[in-house]
Amino acid sequence: MKTNFWIDRITPTNTIVKFKSAVIGNLVNSNSTGTYIVDNKTGMLVQRLIESISSGYQILNNIVYSTTRRTSLSEDCIKKNEGATANLQSR
């Protein structure tokens, strides 16, 4: 797997870090892209967005089948109120 990260943008409140990764296999290849949003004041990750696409083929009984899989992930981290339990949302 090869992954490249870069800082896409810095705002007064957040730093946006993007990445792209690839896995090259014999039968299936996978590519992922994503964004991390980091709070500049606390250093805490406040949002993570990831898209992944895998495609390739499988061979079963000398028959070739194509395969494709797409995954999308979005997670938000929300600051909890004093005395409250942790509140983490995942979509």
mmCIF file of C-alpha atoms in Angstrom:
data_model
loop_
_atom_site.group_PDB
_atom_site.id
_atom_site.type_symbol
_atom_site.label_atom_id
_atom_site.label_comp_id
_atom_site.label_asym_id
_atom_site.label_seq_id
_atom_site.Cartn_x
_atom_site.Cartn_y
_atom_site.Cartn_z
ATOM 1 C CA MET A 1 0.000 0.000 0.000
ATOM 2 C CA LYS A 2 1.231 3.451 -0.861
ATOM 3 C CA THR A 3 -0.390 6.469 0.821
ATOM 4 C CA ASN A 4 0.317 10.155 0.167
ATOM 5 C CA PHE A 5 -0.804 12.861 2.633
ATOM 6 C CA TRP A 6 -0.817 16.619 2.094
ATOM 7 C CA ILE A 7 -2.142 19.731 3.787
ATOM 8 C CA ASP A 8 -4.916 21.016 1.561
ATOM 9 C CA ARG A 9 -5.873 24.155 3.469
ATOM 10 C CA ILE A 10 -5.355 25.921 6.784
ATOM 11 C CA THR A 11 -8.151 28.145 8.104
ATOM 12 C CA PRO A 12 -8.169 30.138 11.358
ATOM 13 C CA THR A 13 -10.021 27.247 13.075
ATOM 14 C CA ASN A 14 -9.116 24.056 11.172
ATOM 15 C CA THR A 15 -6.426 22.309 9.158
ATOM 16 C CA ILE A 16 -7.631 20.119 6.300
ATOM 17 C CA VAL A 17 -5.404 17.131 5.529
ATOM 18 C CA LYS A 18 -6.121 15.011 2.458
ATOM 19 C CA PHE A 19 -4.789 11.628 1.434
ATOM 20 C CA LYS A 20 -4.792 9.160 -1.428
ATOM 21 C CA SER A 21 -3.752 5.521 -1.222
ATOM 22 C CA ALA A 22 -3.554 2.598 -3.605
ATOM 23 C CA VAL A 23 -3.161 -1.155 -3.298
ATOM 24 C CA ILE A 24 -2.235 -3.037 -6.455
ATOM 25 C CA GLY A 25 -2.906 -6.768 -6.290
ATOM 26 C CA ASN A 26 -2.841 -9.696 -8.690
ATOM 27 C CA LEU A 27 -6.626 -9.858 -9.029
ATOM 28 C CA VAL A 28 -8.059 -6.806 -7.224
ATOM 29 C CA ASN A 29 -6.909 -3.172 -7.040
ATOM 30 C CA SER A 30 -8.092 -0.737 -4.385
ATOM 31 C CA ASN A 31 -7.943 3.071 -4.258
ATOM 32 C CA SER A 32 -8.910 5.286 -1.332
ATOM 33 C CA THR A 33 -9.155 9.041 -0.931
ATOM 34 C CA GLY A 34 -10.035 10.984 2.154
ATOM 35 C CA THR A 35 -10.059 14.118 4.221
ATOM 36 C CA TYR A 36 -9.194 14.701 7.875
ATOM 37 C CA ILE A 37 -10.297 17.947 9.512
ATOM 38 C CA VAL A 38 -8.238 18.848 12.579
ATOM 39 C CA ASP A 39 -9.142 21.537 15.119
ATOM 40 C CA ASN A 40 -6.185 23.947 15.287
ATOM 41 C CA LYS A 41 -6.762 24.880 18.938
ATOM 42 C CA THR A 42 -7.044 21.370 20.420
ATOM 43 C CA GLY A 43 -5.317 19.246 17.769
ATOM 44 C CA MET A 44 -8.367 16.972 17.861
ATOM 45 C CA LEU A 45 -9.682 15.238 14.759
ATOM 46 C CA VAL A 46 -13.192 16.652 14.244
ATOM 47 C CA GLN A 47 -14.160 14.960 10.979
ATOM 48 C CA ARG A 48 -12.991 12.065 8.835
ATOM 49 C CA LEU A 49 -14.260 11.394 5.291
ATOM 50 C CA ILE A 50 -13.084 8.349 3.321
ATOM 51 C CA GLU A 51 -14.049 6.936 -0.089
ATOM 52 C CA SER A 52 -12.721 3.556 -1.209
ATOM 53 C CA ILE A 53 -13.185 1.721 -4.502
ATOM 54 C CA SER A 54 -11.968 -1.811 -5.177
ATOM 55 C CA SER A 55 -12.258 -3.508 -8.553
ATOM 56 C CA GLY A 56 -10.881 -6.581 -10.211
ATOM 57 C CA TYR A 57 -11.881 -10.121 -10.992
ATOM 58 C CA GLN A 58 -12.136 -13.607 -9.527
ATOM 59 C CA ILE A 59 -11.825 -16.949 -11.258
ATOM 60 C CA LEU A 60 -14.063 -19.841 -10.211
ATOM 61 C CA ASN A 61 -14.269 -23.108 -12.192
ATOM 62 C CA ASN A 62 -12.460 -21.438 -15.103
ATOM 63 C CA ILE A 63 -15.112 -18.699 -15.282
ATOM 64 C CA VAL A 64 -14.003 -15.071 -14.827
ATOM 65 C CA TYR A 65 -16.231 -12.855 -12.661
ATOM 66 C CA SER A 66 -15.712 -9.117 -12.330
ATOM 67 C CA THR A 67 -15.989 -7.556 -8.884
ATOM 68 C CA THR A 68 -16.446 -3.976 -7.719
ATOM 69 C CA ARG A 69 -16.899 -2.577 -4.226
ATOM 70 C CA ARG A 70 -17.403 1.036 -3.184
ATOM 71 C CA THR A 71 -17.337 2.247 0.427
ATOM 72 C CA SER A 72 -18.006 5.710 1.804
ATOM 73 C CA LEU A 73 -17.342 6.622 5.450
ATOM 74 C CA SER A 74 -18.109 9.842 7.290
ATOM 75 C CA GLU A 75 -17.381 10.364 10.992
ATOM 76 C CA ASP A 76 -17.893 13.496 13.077
ATOM 77 C CA CYS A 77 -16.458 14.034 16.541
ATOM 78 C CA ILE A 78 -18.531 16.378 18.674
ATOM 79 C CA LYS A 79 -17.270 18.097 21.802
ATOM 80 C CA LYS A 80 -19.080 16.781 24.871
ATOM 81 C CA ASN A 81 -20.599 19.020 27.512
ATOM 82 C CA GLU A 82 -19.072 18.994 30.997
ATOM 83 C CA GLY A 83 -20.317 16.008 32.964
ATOM 84 C CA ALA A 84 -21.863 14.350 29.906
ATOM 85 C CA THR A 85 -20.800 11.073 28.350
ATOM 86 C CA ALA A 86 -18.783 11.048 25.124
ATOM 87 C CA ASN A 87 -20.818 11.744 21.997
ATOM 88 C CA LEU A 88 -19.362 10.273 18.808
ATOM 89 C CA GLN A 89 -21.427 9.970 15.660
ATOM 90 C CA SER A 90 -20.704 7.705 12.729
ATOM 91 C CA ARG A 91 -22.677 7.727 9.484
#
